[in-house]
Structures are given as C-alpha cells and as structure tokens.
Coordinates of C-alpha atoms in Angstrom, one line a residue:
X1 CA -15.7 46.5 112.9
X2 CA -13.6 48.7 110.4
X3 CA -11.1 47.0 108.5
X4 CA -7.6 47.9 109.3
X5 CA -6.2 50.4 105.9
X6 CA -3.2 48.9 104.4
X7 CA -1.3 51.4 102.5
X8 CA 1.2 50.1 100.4
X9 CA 3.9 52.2 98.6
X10 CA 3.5 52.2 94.9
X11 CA 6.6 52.6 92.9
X12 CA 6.2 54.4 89.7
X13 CA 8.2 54.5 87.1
X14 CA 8.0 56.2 83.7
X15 CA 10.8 55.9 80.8
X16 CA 10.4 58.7 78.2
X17 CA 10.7 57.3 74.7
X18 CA 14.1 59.2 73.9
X19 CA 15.2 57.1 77.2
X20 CA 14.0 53.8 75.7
X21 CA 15.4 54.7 72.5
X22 CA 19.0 55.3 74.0
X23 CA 19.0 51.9 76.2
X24 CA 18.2 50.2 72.7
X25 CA 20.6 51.6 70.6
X26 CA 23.3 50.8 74.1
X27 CA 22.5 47.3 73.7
X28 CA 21.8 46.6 70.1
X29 CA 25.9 48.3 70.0
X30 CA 26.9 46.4 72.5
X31 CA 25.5 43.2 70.6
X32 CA 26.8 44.3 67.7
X33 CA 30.7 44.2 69.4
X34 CA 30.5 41.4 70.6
X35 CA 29.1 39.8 67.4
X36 CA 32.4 41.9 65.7
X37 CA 34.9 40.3 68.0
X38 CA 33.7 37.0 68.0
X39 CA 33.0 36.5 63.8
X40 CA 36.1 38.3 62.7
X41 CA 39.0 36.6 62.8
X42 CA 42.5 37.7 63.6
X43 CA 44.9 39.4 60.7
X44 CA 44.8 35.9 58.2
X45 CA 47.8 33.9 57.0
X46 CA 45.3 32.2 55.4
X47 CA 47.0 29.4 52.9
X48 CA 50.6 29.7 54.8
X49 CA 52.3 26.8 56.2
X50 CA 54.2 27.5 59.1
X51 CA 56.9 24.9 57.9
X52 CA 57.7 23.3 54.3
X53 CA 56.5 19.8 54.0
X54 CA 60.2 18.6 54.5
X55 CA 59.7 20.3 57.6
X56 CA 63.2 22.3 57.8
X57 CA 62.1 25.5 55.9
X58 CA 60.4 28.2 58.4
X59 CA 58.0 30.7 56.2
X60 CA 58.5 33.7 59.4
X61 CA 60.0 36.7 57.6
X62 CA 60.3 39.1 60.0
X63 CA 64.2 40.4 58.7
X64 CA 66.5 39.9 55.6
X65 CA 68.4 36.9 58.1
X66 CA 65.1 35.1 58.0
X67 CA 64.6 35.4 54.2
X68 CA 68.0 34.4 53.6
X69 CA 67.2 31.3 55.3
X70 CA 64.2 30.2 53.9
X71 CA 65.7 30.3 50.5
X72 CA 68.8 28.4 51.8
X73 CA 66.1 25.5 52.7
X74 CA 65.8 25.0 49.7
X75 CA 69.3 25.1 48.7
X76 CA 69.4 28.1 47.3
X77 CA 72.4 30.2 48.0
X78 CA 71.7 34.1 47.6
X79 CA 73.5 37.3 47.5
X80 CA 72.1 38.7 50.6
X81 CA 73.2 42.1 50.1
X82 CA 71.4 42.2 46.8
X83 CA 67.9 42.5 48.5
X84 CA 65.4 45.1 46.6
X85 CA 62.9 45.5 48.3
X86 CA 59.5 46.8 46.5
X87 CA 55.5 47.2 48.2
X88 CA 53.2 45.6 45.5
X89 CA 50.0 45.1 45.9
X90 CA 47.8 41.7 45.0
X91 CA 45.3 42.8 42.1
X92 CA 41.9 42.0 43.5
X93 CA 40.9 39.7 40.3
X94 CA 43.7 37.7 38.3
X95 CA 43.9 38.2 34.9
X96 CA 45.1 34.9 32.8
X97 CA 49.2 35.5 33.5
X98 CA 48.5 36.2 37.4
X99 CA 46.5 32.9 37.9
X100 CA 49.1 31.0 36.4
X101 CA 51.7 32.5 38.5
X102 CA 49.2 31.2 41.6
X103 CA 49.2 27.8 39.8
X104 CA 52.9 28.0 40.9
X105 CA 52.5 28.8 44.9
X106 CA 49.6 26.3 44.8
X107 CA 52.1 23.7 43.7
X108 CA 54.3 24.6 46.5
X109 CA 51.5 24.7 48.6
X110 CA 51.3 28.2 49.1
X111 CA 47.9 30.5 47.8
X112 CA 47.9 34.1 47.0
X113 CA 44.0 34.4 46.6
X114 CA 43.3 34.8 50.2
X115 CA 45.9 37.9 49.8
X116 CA 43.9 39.6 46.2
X117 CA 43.8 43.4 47.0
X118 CA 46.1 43.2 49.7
X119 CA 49.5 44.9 49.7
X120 CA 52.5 43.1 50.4
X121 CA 56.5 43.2 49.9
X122 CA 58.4 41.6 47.4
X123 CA 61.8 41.1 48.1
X124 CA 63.8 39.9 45.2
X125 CA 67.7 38.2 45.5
X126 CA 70.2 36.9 42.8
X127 CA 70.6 33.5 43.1
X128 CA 74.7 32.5 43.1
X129 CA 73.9 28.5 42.7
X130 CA 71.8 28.2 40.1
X131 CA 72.7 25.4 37.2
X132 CA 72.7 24.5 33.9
X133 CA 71.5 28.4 33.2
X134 CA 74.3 30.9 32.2
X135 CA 71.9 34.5 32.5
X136 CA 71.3 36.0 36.1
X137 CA 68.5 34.3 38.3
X138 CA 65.9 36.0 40.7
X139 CA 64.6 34.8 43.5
X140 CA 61.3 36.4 44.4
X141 CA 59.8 36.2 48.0
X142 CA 56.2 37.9 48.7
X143 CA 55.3 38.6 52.6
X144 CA 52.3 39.8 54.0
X145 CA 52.8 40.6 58.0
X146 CA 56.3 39.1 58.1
X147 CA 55.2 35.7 57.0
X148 CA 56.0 34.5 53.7
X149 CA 53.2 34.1 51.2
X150 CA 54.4 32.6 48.1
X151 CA 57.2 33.5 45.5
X152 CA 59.4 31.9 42.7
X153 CA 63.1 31.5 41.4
X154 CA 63.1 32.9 37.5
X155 CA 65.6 34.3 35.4
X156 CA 66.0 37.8 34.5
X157 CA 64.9 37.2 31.1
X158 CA 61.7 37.6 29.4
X159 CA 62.0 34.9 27.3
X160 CA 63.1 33.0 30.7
X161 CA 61.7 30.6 33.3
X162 CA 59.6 30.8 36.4
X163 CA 59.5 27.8 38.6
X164 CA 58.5 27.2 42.4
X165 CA 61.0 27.1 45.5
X166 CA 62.2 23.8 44.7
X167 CA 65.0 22.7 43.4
X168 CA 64.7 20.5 40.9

C-alpha cells in the first residue's frame, strides 16, 4: 500500500534588510509622534489665573477693550488712547532687578518664569486716578498669546515706585 502524497503549499517569504530597516524606522517615527503629541503640552499659560481672586478681573487680552478692563478691575481708570505698544522679550535668566520685579507678579499671583526667553507685548497706559502722587503714572500690562501675564502700575520716574495691580 503506497501512502497517499500530500503536497502542501509552502509560503515563502523573504524581507531584504533595506526592507526591514525601512519598516523600523516607519514605526520607531510613528512611536515617536505619538510620544510628541501626547508629552507636549498645548501653548502654556502656565502661572495665569483666568480670573483675579476677587473674581471680577478677566486676564483675556485679546484687544485694547479687554486691557482697558482689566485695569478698570482694579479701579484704575486709563487713558485708553495712550496705549504704546512695544514686543519685549523675557531674558532667559533674571539678573537681581528682574527677579524682584517677579517678586511683584508673584504677589499678585501672577509668574513670569514660565515665560523666561519668551517674547511677549508690553502695553503701557497713563493712569488718570492715581492719588496722593503729583508726577505721571504707568500702567504696564505684559501678554503672551492674548492672555495677560503679569505687569505693574509705577510712576514715570526713576527715582519712582513700582507696585502690583492693586490698589492700595
């Protein structure tokens, strides 16, 4: 008795290396992506409070109107139409004078370290309601991607003051 032949198909398949190589490099890319999109986050506003801790001041900045505002809460009344507008950008490490100027947006809950390097605009008002000073008064606010980042009300002096949003 002869044994009945089974043929079976045989599948072969051969991968040249160049063929392996490219497959790797797809899918090490591909890995790579997604690792991209998932670890970095979106543009930051790291340190900024969407609303003042009295809860009435909005830190959005998208146009002089919304500027305006914030200022007004916190009472300060400014010459809208004396708005200079300047880019500057945050020195990457703070000397002595620029980390006491932070001191002042930490105070008011506000931190420009998040921002060092980065280049944002200043947009700088005379105040009409400051008093118990008789020299002109500044007020200073920084925005990064139309949200506002810190800045101060000071007098136009150099021998002058530099104080936080509030009024005091």
């Amino acid at each position: 008795m002869k044994e009945k032949e089974r043929s079976y198909g045989m599948f072969i398949w051969s991968i040249r290396a160049s063929t392996l190589k490219f497959f790797v490099s797809v899918a090490a890319s591909a890995l790579i992506l997604c690792l991209l999109v998932v670890m970095i986050p979106a543009p930051s506003t790291a340190g900024v409070q969407s609303e003042s801790t009295s809860g009435d001041v909005e830190y959005r900045a998208e146009s002089r109107k919304e500027r305006v505002a914030f200022l007004e809460g916190f009472g300060w009344q400014v010459d809208a139409g004396s708005e200079c507008e300047n880019k500057v950008t945050l020195p990457m490490e703070f000397d002595r004078v620029f980390a006491g100027y932070n001191e002042i947006q930490r105070a008011q809950g506000m931190d420009l370290a998040p921002y060092k390097g980065k280049e944002v605009m200043s947009y700088t008002y005379t105040v009409t309601n400051y008093e118990g000073y008789s020299g002109k008064v500044l007020a200073t606010v920084l925005v990064y991607q139309n949200v506002i980042i810190g800045g101060d009300i000071c007098s136009e002096a150099t021998d002058g003051f530099v104080s936080g949003f509030e009024k005091k």
